[in-house]
Coordinates of C-alpha atoms and ligand atoms in Angstrom, one line a residue:
M8 CA 45.6 -132.4 89.3
A9 CA 42.7 -134.3 87.8
N10 CA 41.4 -131.9 86.0
I11 CA 42.9 -129.1 84.2
I12 CA 40.0 -127.0 83.3
E13 CA 38.9 -126.9 87.0
E14 CA 42.2 -125.7 87.9
V15 CA 42.1 -122.6 85.3
L16 CA 38.4 -121.8 86.2
K17 CA 39.8 -121.4 90.1
Q18 CA 41.9 -119.0 89.3
I19 CA 38.8 -116.6 87.4
P20 CA 36.4 -114.5 89.5
K21 CA 33.1 -116.8 89.6
G22 CA 30.5 -116.0 87.0
K23 CA 32.7 -114.6 84.4
I24 CA 33.0 -118.0 82.2
S25 CA 30.0 -119.6 80.6
D26 CA 31.4 -122.6 79.1
A27 CA 35.2 -124.4 79.0
C28 CA 36.3 -126.9 76.6
F29 CA 39.5 -128.4 74.8
E30 CA 40.5 -127.4 71.4
G31 CA 43.5 -130.2 70.7
A32 CA 45.8 -129.2 73.8
N33 CA 44.5 -125.7 74.0
I34 CA 42.3 -124.8 76.7
V35 CA 39.4 -122.3 75.3
L36 CA 37.0 -120.4 77.8
Y37 CA 33.8 -118.7 76.7
T38 CA 32.3 -115.8 78.5
K39 CA 29.1 -113.6 78.2
D40 CA 30.7 -110.6 79.7
N41 CA 32.0 -108.4 77.1
E42 CA 34.1 -106.1 79.5
F43 CA 36.0 -109.0 80.7
L44 CA 36.5 -110.4 77.1
L45 CA 38.2 -107.1 75.9
N46 CA 39.6 -106.0 79.1
N47 CA 40.4 -108.9 81.9
K48 CA 43.9 -107.0 83.0
G49 CA 46.2 -110.0 82.1
L50 CA 44.3 -112.3 83.9
I51 CA 44.2 -114.5 81.0
K52 CA 47.9 -113.9 80.5
Q53 CA 48.3 -114.9 84.3
V54 CA 46.6 -118.2 84.0
V55 CA 48.8 -119.0 81.0
D56 CA 52.1 -118.5 82.8
S57 CA 51.0 -120.4 85.7
I58 CA 50.0 -123.6 84.1
K59 CA 52.2 -123.3 81.1
K60 CA 49.5 -124.2 78.6
R61 CA 47.9 -122.2 75.8
V62 CA 44.5 -120.8 76.9
E63 CA 42.2 -118.6 74.7
L64 CA 39.2 -116.4 76.0
R65 CA 35.9 -116.1 73.4
P66 CA 33.0 -114.6 73.3
D67 CA 29.9 -116.9 74.1
P68 CA 28.3 -117.8 71.0
S69 CA 25.0 -115.8 72.5
I70 CA 26.7 -112.6 72.9
C71 CA 27.8 -112.7 69.0
M72 CA 26.5 -110.3 66.8
D73 CA 23.8 -111.5 64.1
L74 CA 25.6 -113.3 61.0
E75 CA 24.0 -111.3 58.4
K76 CA 24.7 -108.1 60.5
A77 CA 28.2 -109.0 61.4
E78 CA 28.7 -109.9 57.7
K79 CA 28.1 -106.2 56.6
E80 CA 30.0 -104.7 59.6
I81 CA 33.1 -106.8 58.6
K82 CA 32.8 -105.6 55.2
K83 CA 32.8 -102.2 56.0
L84 CA 35.9 -102.3 58.2
L85 CA 37.6 -104.0 55.5
P86 CA 39.7 -101.8 53.2
K87 CA 38.7 -102.5 49.2
D88 CA 42.3 -103.2 48.4
A89 CA 42.6 -106.3 50.5
S90 CA 40.6 -108.3 48.0
V91 CA 38.4 -110.2 50.4
G92 CA 36.7 -113.6 49.1
Q93 CA 34.3 -115.6 51.2
I94 CA 33.6 -114.9 54.9
L95 CA 32.6 -118.1 56.6
F96 CA 31.3 -118.4 60.2
D97 CA 31.6 -121.1 62.6
P98 CA 29.1 -120.3 64.9
Q99 CA 30.1 -123.0 67.5
R100 CA 33.1 -121.6 68.1
S101 CA 32.4 -117.8 67.6
I102 CA 34.8 -118.0 65.0
V103 CA 34.8 -116.1 61.6
V104 CA 36.9 -116.9 58.5
V105 CA 37.9 -114.0 56.6
E106 CA 39.4 -115.2 53.1
A107 CA 41.7 -112.5 51.4
E108 CA 44.3 -112.2 48.7
K109 CA 46.1 -109.7 50.7
P110 CA 45.7 -110.9 54.4
G111 CA 48.1 -108.2 55.6
L112 CA 45.6 -105.3 54.7
V113 CA 42.6 -107.2 56.5
I114 CA 44.8 -107.4 59.7
G115 CA 45.7 -103.6 59.7
K116 CA 48.5 -101.8 61.3
Q117 CA 49.3 -103.3 64.4
G118 CA 46.5 -105.5 64.4
S119 CA 44.0 -102.5 64.3
I120 CA 41.3 -104.0 61.9
L121 CA 40.9 -107.3 63.5
K122 CA 40.7 -105.5 67.0
S123 CA 37.8 -103.4 65.5
I124 CA 35.9 -106.8 64.3
R125 CA 36.2 -108.1 67.4
E126 CA 35.2 -105.0 69.5
K127 CA 32.3 -104.7 66.8
T128 CA 30.7 -107.7 66.3
S129 CA 32.2 -109.9 68.9
W130 CA 33.1 -112.5 66.6
V131 CA 37.0 -113.8 66.5
P132 CA 38.4 -113.2 63.3
L133 CA 40.8 -115.4 61.7
I134 CA 42.4 -114.4 58.4
R135 CA 43.2 -116.9 55.7
R136 CA 45.1 -116.7 52.3
T137 CA 43.0 -116.8 49.2
P138 CA 45.4 -118.6 46.8
A139 CA 46.8 -116.6 44.1
I140 CA 45.8 -119.3 41.4
R141 CA 42.1 -120.4 42.4
S142 CA 41.7 -124.1 43.2
K143 CA 38.3 -125.9 43.6
L144 CA 40.6 -128.6 45.5
I145 CA 41.3 -126.1 48.2
E146 CA 38.2 -124.7 48.6
N147 CA 36.6 -128.4 48.8
I148 CA 38.9 -129.3 51.7
R149 CA 38.3 -125.8 53.0
S150 CA 34.3 -126.7 53.1
V151 CA 34.8 -130.0 54.4
L152 CA 36.2 -128.5 57.5
Y153 CA 33.7 -125.8 57.8
Q154 CA 30.8 -128.0 57.1
H155 CA 31.6 -130.1 60.4
S156 CA 32.2 -127.4 62.7
D157 CA 29.9 -129.6 65.3
Y158 CA 31.9 -132.5 65.1
R159 CA 35.0 -130.8 64.9
R160 CA 34.7 -129.0 68.3
K161 CA 34.0 -132.3 69.8
F162 CA 36.7 -134.0 68.2
L163 CA 38.9 -131.2 69.6
D164 CA 37.6 -131.6 73.0
K165 CA 38.0 -135.2 72.9
I166 CA 41.8 -134.9 72.3
G167 CA 42.3 -132.4 75.1
H168 CA 40.4 -135.1 77.4
R169 CA 43.0 -137.7 76.0
I170 CA 45.9 -135.4 76.8
Y171 CA 45.2 -134.1 80.2
D172 CA 42.6 -136.9 81.8
G173 CA 45.6 -139.0 82.1
W174 CA 47.8 -136.0 83.8
K175 CA 49.8 -136.8 86.8
R176 CA 48.9 -140.6 86.5
D177 CA 50.7 -142.6 89.2
K178 CA 54.2 -142.9 87.8
R179 CA 55.1 -146.2 86.4
E180 CA 58.4 -147.6 85.1
E181 CA 59.2 -145.5 82.3
W182 CA 60.6 -146.7 78.8
V183 CA 60.6 -145.4 74.8
R184 CA 60.4 -147.6 72.4
I185 CA 60.1 -147.6 68.5
S186 CA 59.3 -150.2 65.9
Y187 CA 60.0 -150.1 62.1
L188 CA 56.9 -151.2 60.5
G189 CA 58.0 -149.8 57.2
G190 CA 60.8 -147.5 55.7
G191 CA 63.9 -149.7 57.4
R192 CA 66.6 -150.0 54.8
Q193 CA 64.0 -149.2 52.0
V194 CA 62.7 -146.1 50.2
G195 CA 58.8 -146.3 50.7
R196 CA 56.1 -147.1 52.9
S197 CA 57.4 -144.9 55.8
C198 CA 55.8 -146.2 59.1
I199 CA 57.3 -145.9 62.7
L200 CA 55.4 -146.9 65.8
L201 CA 56.5 -145.1 69.0
Q202 CA 55.5 -146.5 72.5
T203 CA 55.7 -145.3 76.1
P204 CA 53.7 -146.5 78.8
E205 CA 50.9 -143.9 77.9
S206 CA 51.3 -143.5 74.3
R207 CA 51.1 -145.2 71.0
I208 CA 52.1 -142.6 67.8
L209 CA 52.8 -143.5 64.3
L210 CA 55.0 -141.1 62.6
D211 CA 54.2 -140.9 59.0
C212 CA 51.9 -144.0 57.3
G213 CA 52.9 -144.1 53.9
V214 CA 52.8 -146.6 51.1
N215 CA 55.3 -148.1 48.6
V216 CA 54.4 -147.0 45.2
A217 CA 57.0 -148.5 43.0
S218 CA 56.4 -151.9 44.7
N219 CA 53.3 -154.3 44.1
D220 CA 54.1 -156.9 46.7
E221 CA 55.5 -154.8 49.6
S222 CA 53.2 -152.1 49.4
Y223 CA 51.9 -151.2 52.4
P224 CA 53.5 -150.9 56.2
L225 CA 53.6 -154.1 58.1
L226 CA 50.5 -153.1 60.6
E227 CA 50.1 -157.0 61.5
A228 CA 53.1 -156.5 63.7
P229 CA 52.3 -157.9 67.1
E230 CA 52.7 -154.5 69.1
F231 CA 50.5 -152.4 66.7
D232 CA 46.7 -152.1 67.6
I233 CA 44.7 -149.9 65.5
N234 CA 42.3 -149.6 68.7
Q235 CA 45.3 -148.5 71.0
L236 CA 46.5 -145.8 68.4
D237 CA 46.5 -142.3 70.2
A238 CA 47.9 -140.1 67.0
V239 CA 49.7 -139.9 63.5
V240 CA 51.7 -137.5 62.9
V241 CA 52.8 -137.0 58.9
T242 CA 56.0 -135.5 58.1
H243 CA 54.9 -134.5 54.6
S244 CA 52.6 -135.2 51.6
H245 CA 54.6 -137.4 49.3
L246 CA 52.7 -140.9 49.3
D247 CA 55.6 -142.8 51.0
H248 CA 54.8 -140.9 54.2
C249 CA 51.0 -140.6 54.1
G250 CA 49.5 -142.7 51.5
F251 CA 48.5 -145.4 53.6
V252 CA 46.6 -143.1 56.4
P253 CA 43.2 -143.3 54.9
Y254 CA 43.3 -147.0 55.6
L255 CA 43.5 -146.5 59.3
F256 CA 39.9 -144.5 58.9
K257 CA 38.8 -147.3 57.1
Y258 CA 39.4 -149.5 60.0
G259 CA 37.9 -147.2 62.5
F260 CA 40.6 -145.2 63.8
R261 CA 39.2 -141.7 64.7
G262 CA 42.2 -139.8 66.4
P263 CA 44.0 -136.9 65.5
I264 CA 46.5 -136.6 62.1
Y265 CA 48.9 -133.8 62.8
C266 CA 50.8 -132.2 60.3
T267 CA 51.1 -128.5 58.8
E268 CA 48.2 -127.0 56.8
P269 CA 50.3 -127.0 53.0
T270 CA 51.0 -130.7 54.0
R271 CA 47.1 -131.1 54.7
D272 CA 45.9 -129.8 51.5
I273 CA 48.6 -131.4 49.0
M274 CA 48.1 -134.9 51.0
S275 CA 44.6 -134.8 50.5
L276 CA 45.0 -134.2 47.0
Q277 CA 47.4 -136.8 46.3
L278 CA 45.5 -139.4 48.2
L279 CA 42.4 -138.5 45.9
D280 CA 44.6 -139.1 43.0
Y281 CA 46.0 -142.6 44.4
V282 CA 42.3 -143.5 45.2
K283 CA 41.7 -142.9 41.1
I284 CA 44.8 -144.7 40.1
M285 CA 43.7 -147.6 42.6
G286 CA 40.3 -147.6 40.5
S287 CA 41.5 -147.7 37.3
N288 CA 44.0 -150.6 38.4
S289 CA 41.6 -153.6 38.0
D290 CA 43.4 -156.3 39.0
K291 CA 43.6 -155.2 43.0
D292 CA 40.9 -154.0 45.1
P293 CA 41.3 -150.8 46.2
V294 CA 42.6 -150.2 49.9
F295 CA 40.4 -147.5 50.7
G296 CA 38.1 -144.8 49.2
S297 CA 37.6 -141.3 48.9
D298 CA 35.1 -141.2 51.8
D299 CA 38.1 -142.6 54.1
V300 CA 40.6 -139.5 52.4
R301 CA 37.5 -137.2 53.5
E302 CA 37.4 -138.6 57.0
M303 CA 41.2 -137.9 57.5
V304 CA 40.7 -134.5 56.8
R305 CA 38.0 -134.0 59.0
H306 CA 40.6 -135.5 61.8
T307 CA 43.7 -133.4 61.0
V308 CA 45.0 -130.9 63.2
C309 CA 47.3 -128.3 61.8
L310 CA 50.2 -126.9 63.4
D311 CA 52.8 -124.4 62.4
Y312 CA 56.4 -124.5 62.4
E313 CA 58.0 -124.0 65.9
E314 CA 54.8 -124.7 67.6
V315 CA 54.8 -126.6 70.5
T316 CA 52.1 -129.1 71.5
D317 CA 50.9 -131.9 73.8
I318 CA 49.6 -134.8 71.8
T319 CA 49.4 -137.5 74.5
P320 CA 49.9 -137.1 78.3
D321 CA 53.6 -137.8 77.9
V322 CA 54.3 -136.6 74.3
R323 CA 55.1 -133.1 73.1
I324 CA 55.6 -132.0 69.7
T325 CA 57.3 -129.5 67.4
L326 CA 57.2 -129.5 63.6
H327 CA 60.8 -128.0 62.2
N328 CA 61.1 -126.7 58.4
A329 CA 62.6 -129.8 56.8
G330 CA 63.4 -128.0 53.5
H331 CA 62.3 -130.8 51.5
I332 CA 59.1 -129.6 49.8
L333 CA 56.1 -127.1 50.7
G334 CA 55.2 -128.0 54.4
S335 CA 57.3 -130.8 54.9
S336 CA 58.8 -131.1 58.4
M337 CA 61.1 -132.7 61.0
I338 CA 59.1 -134.1 64.0
H339 CA 60.7 -133.4 67.3
L340 CA 59.4 -135.5 70.3
H341 CA 59.8 -134.6 73.8
V342 CA 58.8 -137.6 75.4
G343 CA 57.8 -138.1 79.2
N344 CA 58.7 -134.7 80.7
G345 CA 62.5 -134.5 79.3
L346 CA 62.9 -138.4 79.8
H347 CA 64.0 -138.6 76.2
N348 CA 64.2 -136.2 73.0
I349 CA 63.6 -137.7 69.3
L350 CA 64.2 -135.9 65.9
Y351 CA 62.7 -137.8 63.4
T352 CA 64.0 -136.1 60.1
G353 CA 61.4 -137.8 57.5
D354 CA 62.6 -136.4 54.0
M355 CA 65.2 -133.6 54.5
K356 CA 67.1 -131.1 52.5
Y357 CA 70.0 -129.4 54.2
G358 CA 70.8 -127.0 51.3
R359 CA 68.7 -124.1 50.1
T360 CA 66.8 -124.6 47.3
S361 CA 64.9 -122.4 44.6
L362 CA 61.9 -123.2 46.9
L363 CA 62.7 -123.4 50.7
E364 CA 65.0 -122.4 53.3
P365 CA 67.5 -125.4 54.5
A366 CA 66.2 -127.9 57.2
V367 CA 66.6 -126.3 60.9
T368 CA 69.6 -127.7 62.7
S369 CA 69.2 -126.2 66.2
F370 CA 66.7 -128.0 68.9
P371 CA 66.2 -127.4 72.5
R372 CA 67.2 -130.9 73.4
L373 CA 68.0 -134.1 71.5
E374 CA 69.2 -137.5 72.4
T375 CA 68.3 -139.6 69.6
L376 CA 68.1 -138.7 65.7
M377 CA 66.2 -140.7 63.1
I378 CA 67.7 -139.8 60.0
E379 CA 66.8 -140.5 56.0
S380 CA 69.5 -141.8 53.7
T381 CA 67.9 -141.4 50.2
Y382 CA 71.4 -140.5 49.0
G383 CA 73.5 -141.3 51.8
G384 CA 75.7 -143.7 50.0
K385 CA 79.6 -142.7 49.4
D386 CA 79.1 -142.3 45.9
N387 CA 75.9 -140.0 46.1
I388 CA 77.9 -136.6 45.9
L389 CA 75.2 -134.2 44.3
P390 CA 76.6 -131.3 42.3
P391 CA 76.2 -127.7 43.5
K392 CA 72.7 -126.6 43.0
K393 CA 73.7 -123.7 40.6
D394 CA 75.3 -126.4 38.2
C395 CA 72.3 -128.4 38.4
D396 CA 70.1 -125.2 37.3
T397 CA 72.3 -124.9 34.4
E398 CA 72.2 -128.5 33.6
L399 CA 68.4 -128.2 33.3
I400 CA 68.3 -125.4 31.2
D401 CA 70.9 -126.9 28.8
H402 CA 68.8 -130.1 28.5
I403 CA 65.7 -127.9 27.5
K404 CA 67.9 -125.5 25.1
E405 CA 69.6 -128.5 23.3
T406 CA 66.0 -130.1 22.9
I407 CA 64.3 -127.0 21.6
A408 CA 67.1 -126.6 19.3
R409 CA 66.5 -130.0 17.7
K410 CA 62.3 -129.1 17.8
G411 CA 62.0 -131.7 20.4
K412 CA 59.5 -132.2 23.2
I413 CA 60.9 -132.4 27.0
L414 CA 58.9 -134.8 29.1
I415 CA 59.7 -134.0 33.1
P416 CA 58.0 -136.7 35.3
V417 CA 57.4 -135.7 38.7
L418 CA 55.8 -136.0 41.9
G419 CA 53.1 -133.2 41.9
S420 CA 54.7 -131.7 44.9
G421 CA 58.8 -130.4 45.5
R422 CA 60.5 -131.1 42.2
A423 CA 57.9 -129.6 40.1
Q424 CA 57.8 -126.4 41.3
E425 CA 61.2 -126.3 41.8
V426 CA 62.0 -126.9 38.2
L427 CA 59.1 -124.3 37.3
L428 CA 60.9 -121.7 39.6
I429 CA 64.2 -122.4 37.6
I430 CA 62.8 -122.2 34.3
E431 CA 60.9 -119.3 35.3
E432 CA 63.9 -117.4 36.1
A433 CA 65.8 -118.6 33.3
I434 CA 63.1 -117.0 31.1
R435 CA 62.8 -113.8 33.0
T436 CA 66.1 -113.0 32.4
G437 CA 66.4 -114.1 29.0
T438 CA 68.8 -117.2 29.3
L439 CA 66.0 -118.9 27.8
K440 CA 63.5 -117.9 24.8
E441 CA 60.2 -117.8 26.1
M442 CA 58.1 -121.3 25.2
P443 CA 55.0 -123.0 26.7
I444 CA 55.6 -124.6 29.7
Y445 CA 52.7 -127.2 30.4
I446 CA 51.5 -128.2 33.8
D447 CA 49.5 -131.1 34.2
G448 CA 46.6 -131.7 36.1
M449 CA 47.8 -132.1 39.7
V450 CA 50.9 -130.4 39.4
W451 CA 48.8 -127.5 38.6
D452 CA 46.6 -127.7 41.3
I453 CA 49.7 -128.5 43.9
T454 CA 51.1 -125.4 42.3
A455 CA 48.3 -123.4 43.3
I456 CA 48.6 -124.4 46.6
H457 CA 52.1 -123.1 46.9
T458 CA 50.4 -119.5 46.3
A459 CA 48.2 -120.1 49.2
Y460 CA 51.0 -120.5 51.6
P461 CA 54.0 -118.3 50.7
E462 CA 55.0 -118.0 54.3
F463 CA 56.5 -121.3 54.1
L464 CA 58.5 -120.4 50.9
N465 CA 62.3 -119.2 51.2
N466 CA 62.9 -115.5 52.0
F467 CA 63.8 -114.9 48.5
I468 CA 60.4 -115.9 47.1
K469 CA 58.4 -114.4 49.9
K470 CA 60.1 -111.1 49.2
L471 CA 59.4 -111.3 45.7
I472 CA 55.8 -111.8 46.4
F473 CA 55.1 -109.8 49.5
H474 CA 57.1 -106.7 48.5
K475 CA 57.3 -106.7 44.8
D476 CA 54.2 -108.1 44.3
S477 CA 55.6 -110.1 41.7
N478 CA 54.6 -114.0 42.1
P479 CA 56.6 -116.3 40.1
F480 CA 53.8 -119.0 40.0
L481 CA 51.7 -116.5 38.1
A482 CA 54.1 -116.5 35.1
P483 CA 51.9 -116.2 31.7
F484 CA 54.0 -119.0 30.0
F485 CA 52.9 -121.4 32.4
K486 CA 49.7 -123.2 31.1
R487 CA 47.4 -125.5 32.6
I488 CA 46.6 -129.0 31.0
G489 CA 43.7 -130.4 32.3
S490 CA 42.0 -133.1 30.2
Q491 CA 43.2 -136.2 27.7
K492 CA 42.0 -133.7 24.8
E493 CA 44.2 -131.2 26.0
R494 CA 47.0 -133.5 26.6
M495 CA 46.6 -135.0 22.8
Q496 CA 46.7 -131.2 21.2
V497 CA 50.1 -130.6 23.1
I498 CA 51.4 -133.9 21.8
E499 CA 50.4 -133.5 18.1
E500 CA 51.3 -129.6 18.5
K501 CA 54.7 -128.7 16.0
E502 CA 55.9 -126.4 18.4
E503 CA 58.7 -127.2 21.1
C504 CA 57.7 -127.1 24.8
V505 CA 58.3 -128.5 27.9
I506 CA 55.6 -130.8 29.8
L507 CA 55.5 -131.4 33.5
A508 CA 53.1 -134.4 34.6
T509 CA 52.8 -136.9 37.4
S510 CA 53.5 -139.7 38.3
G511 CA 57.1 -138.9 38.8
M512 CA 58.4 -142.7 38.7
L513 CA 56.2 -143.1 35.2
V514 CA 53.6 -145.7 37.2
G515 CA 50.5 -144.5 35.8
G516 CA 48.9 -141.0 35.6
P517 CA 49.3 -138.6 32.6
S518 CA 53.3 -138.9 32.6
V519 CA 52.9 -142.3 30.6
E520 CA 50.3 -140.8 28.5
Y521 CA 52.6 -138.4 27.2
L522 CA 55.7 -141.0 27.2
K523 CA 53.5 -143.3 25.1
H524 CA 53.5 -140.9 22.5
L525 CA 56.7 -139.3 22.7
S526 CA 58.6 -142.1 23.4
D527 CA 59.7 -143.0 19.4
N528 CA 61.1 -139.9 18.5
P529 CA 64.6 -139.5 19.2
K530 CA 64.1 -135.7 19.0
N531 CA 62.2 -135.6 21.8
K532 CA 63.6 -136.1 25.8
L533 CA 63.1 -137.7 28.7
L534 CA 64.2 -135.9 31.9
F535 CA 64.3 -137.1 35.2
V536 CA 64.8 -134.7 38.2
C537 CA 63.6 -137.2 40.8
Y538 CA 64.2 -140.6 42.7
Q539 CA 63.2 -143.5 40.6
G540 CA 62.1 -146.3 43.0
E541 CA 63.5 -149.8 42.4
G542 CA 60.7 -151.7 40.4
S543 CA 59.2 -148.7 38.8
L544 CA 59.0 -148.1 34.6
G545 CA 61.3 -144.7 35.3
R546 CA 63.9 -147.0 37.2
K547 CA 63.8 -149.6 34.2
L548 CA 64.4 -146.9 31.5
Q549 CA 66.9 -145.0 33.6
R550 CA 68.7 -148.5 33.2
G551 CA 68.4 -148.3 29.5
A552 CA 65.1 -150.7 28.5
T553 CA 64.4 -149.7 24.8
E554 CA 60.6 -150.8 25.3
F555 CA 57.9 -150.8 27.4
L556 CA 54.8 -152.2 28.1
T557 CA 51.4 -150.6 28.3
C558 CA 48.0 -152.4 29.4
Y559 CA 44.8 -151.6 27.5
G560 CA 42.4 -153.8 29.3
Q561 CA 43.3 -157.4 28.4
K562 CA 45.3 -156.1 25.4
Q563 CA 49.2 -155.4 26.1
E564 CA 51.5 -152.8 23.8
V565 CA 54.9 -152.7 23.4
N566 CA 55.9 -149.1 22.8
P567 CA 59.5 -148.6 21.5
V568 CA 62.0 -146.0 23.5
K569 CA 64.0 -143.9 20.9
M570 CA 63.8 -140.7 23.1
E571 CA 66.9 -139.3 24.4
I572 CA 66.9 -140.3 28.3
N573 CA 68.8 -138.2 30.6
T574 CA 68.8 -137.5 34.8
I575 CA 69.6 -134.7 36.8
E576 CA 71.0 -136.0 40.2
G577 CA 71.4 -133.2 42.1
L578 CA 68.1 -131.3 41.7
T579 CA 66.5 -133.8 44.4
G580 CA 64.8 -132.4 47.5
H581 CA 66.9 -134.7 49.4
S582 CA 70.2 -134.0 51.2
G583 CA 73.3 -135.7 49.3
R584 CA 75.9 -137.7 51.1
K585 CA 77.9 -134.7 52.3
Q586 CA 74.4 -132.6 53.4
L587 CA 73.4 -135.8 55.4
M588 CA 76.9 -136.0 57.2
N589 CA 77.0 -132.2 57.7
F590 CA 73.5 -132.1 59.2
V591 CA 74.2 -134.2 62.0
Y592 CA 77.6 -132.5 62.7
K593 CA 75.7 -129.3 62.7
C594 CA 72.9 -130.5 64.9
D595 CA 73.0 -128.6 67.9
P596 CA 72.7 -130.2 70.2
K597 CA 75.0 -133.4 69.4
P598 CA 72.6 -136.4 69.4
R599 CA 73.8 -139.5 71.3
K600 CA 72.3 -142.0 69.1
V601 CA 71.6 -141.9 65.2
I602 CA 69.3 -144.0 63.6
V603 CA 69.6 -143.9 59.8
N604 CA 66.5 -145.3 57.7
H605 CA 64.6 -144.2 54.3
G606 CA 67.4 -145.5 52.3
E607 CA 68.1 -148.7 50.3
S608 CA 70.2 -151.1 52.4
S609 CA 73.6 -150.3 51.3
K610 CA 73.0 -146.7 51.4
C611 CA 71.5 -147.1 55.2
L612 CA 74.5 -148.9 56.2
D613 CA 77.3 -147.1 54.6
L614 CA 75.8 -143.8 55.9
A615 CA 75.6 -145.4 59.8
S616 CA 78.9 -146.4 59.4
S617 CA 80.6 -142.9 58.4
L618 CA 78.2 -141.0 61.0
H619 CA 79.9 -143.4 63.6
K620 CA 83.4 -143.1 62.3
Q621 CA 83.0 -139.3 62.2
N622 CA 80.9 -138.6 65.3
R623 CA 81.9 -141.5 67.6
I624 CA 78.3 -142.1 68.4
E625 CA 76.2 -145.1 68.5
T626 CA 74.5 -145.4 65.2
L627 CA 71.9 -148.1 64.0
A628 CA 70.2 -149.2 60.4
P629 CA 67.3 -151.3 61.7
R630 CA 65.5 -153.4 59.2
N631 CA 61.5 -153.5 58.9
L632 CA 59.9 -155.2 62.1
D633 CA 62.9 -154.4 64.4
A634 CA 62.3 -152.6 67.3
L635 CA 64.6 -150.6 69.6
R636 CA 64.4 -149.2 73.1
L637 CA 65.7 -145.8 73.3
R638 CA 65.3 -145.6 77.3
Ligands
ZN724 ZN1 59.2 -137.0 50.2
ZN725 ZN1 60.5 -140.3 51.1

């Protein structure tokens, strides 16, 4: 079967289809026959069943209603209380994107309104949620995608050819191999190369923000060739997993990046911020620029959880909820038509948080599990979540009682929103008195992205938003700080308050700005809620450093540290030791081999040895540049 599209066309009466192409692994057919479009008596479904691939039938652009007329018609069909925002047309693909605050109302009962739009205008409607908190950045990302619709159409078609043109190629010897280009016995620069006779795929491509000399993945490894790279799959938007992706585009990669929609949006934000921080750090040349980030956005293909898709002739992936941050996923790889099945967890939380459901443990098949071990050591026993929540609120109470300010350095995504939800609940239920909770720059934007994708949040928050119309992120005491001037006002203010700011490990960004001004007052408190990488300022302060240096151009300044410093261990978005052991135990089916990564050396080895004893299966803790044959 050399050409799957020809195969599809054979099953449809001649003359009905005007054009056919790929959109990634999906096959899209266009027709000029309106009658056939609306009623083909299940023929398309039959085709789907016979080839087991997704096939979509769309109106040919030539029969779509004129843009202006269609916009008027669509507006007439939509109910007023859906709060419709932008209506954007993608004329190349006959798609109209309708943005609304209440997507459910746009869809109508059993899709009735969508159906009317299709019938009346011959456009294919797609509904997008307008974030409840407006974000210029989300609008920019979406417009980059719409602006380049001609390029996107060609790009998606090219991916399809890569997947299907090699279909049923002569069988060669089959094998599966992985190489650690980063993230082996370390936290930071996660990057794994998966190779088969047909495919070269990167799982994550991150940087190590805490370290100056081992910052980037080892792309100089002999088995890596950027010109042979087929695709990159990104688990989530933390820089240690996605921070080096734009570098690939700088050096000519033009293939697809697969991830969830929230990951795409948050990743773009984090990367643009990273470009800014690199630019202000004058002793090193930036390794990529904002143009490379834009190029990455143009080449991103978003997948939903549980959506199965081919990405090369012999690799099919499915993303599953990882419970770590918004949109974070574990990657399930089905290799060589059932030859081997791999699960790469990325960062994972096997436990409920205020924000997300716990990681999924059930898969159709599984032979090799690659698991993180950030808190995989024997002594990494995390207290129950409830105790951590209470601890957080107690720290805040204690500090405001002595009229101090609380600084919580956070990664833009993850703990920040978890902390916000815990504080919101405490204030809503009267446990904590109301006070301003300042949210600095990027944390605010990322929180806004959370309001665009409530379907990724846990069931409790979804219920609040969808059924009770009460979005905890919109609480009035959350206040945005966007400029240095506003920062200084917060610092000088007499009133007690809580400040959440990036970066999480105090390696630049507004959190360091606040620290400089708050550190010499013993009434204030520095509260760590996320992992502090080896070598970061955060780790040094945690270990009891009594001063730290800041640079102003050539000048260095010594800042004394008199503020109280505390750490809440259990609030992490990573699984603790018990959760990791439990996850492997609960995995269904049970893997035959477990590869431990994303942890300091001792934690990887410790977890690997305990998993071996508990499950009597082969376990490994590879170092960077180690390669393993899985089949
Ligand atoms: Zn992470
Ligand atoms: Zn990580």
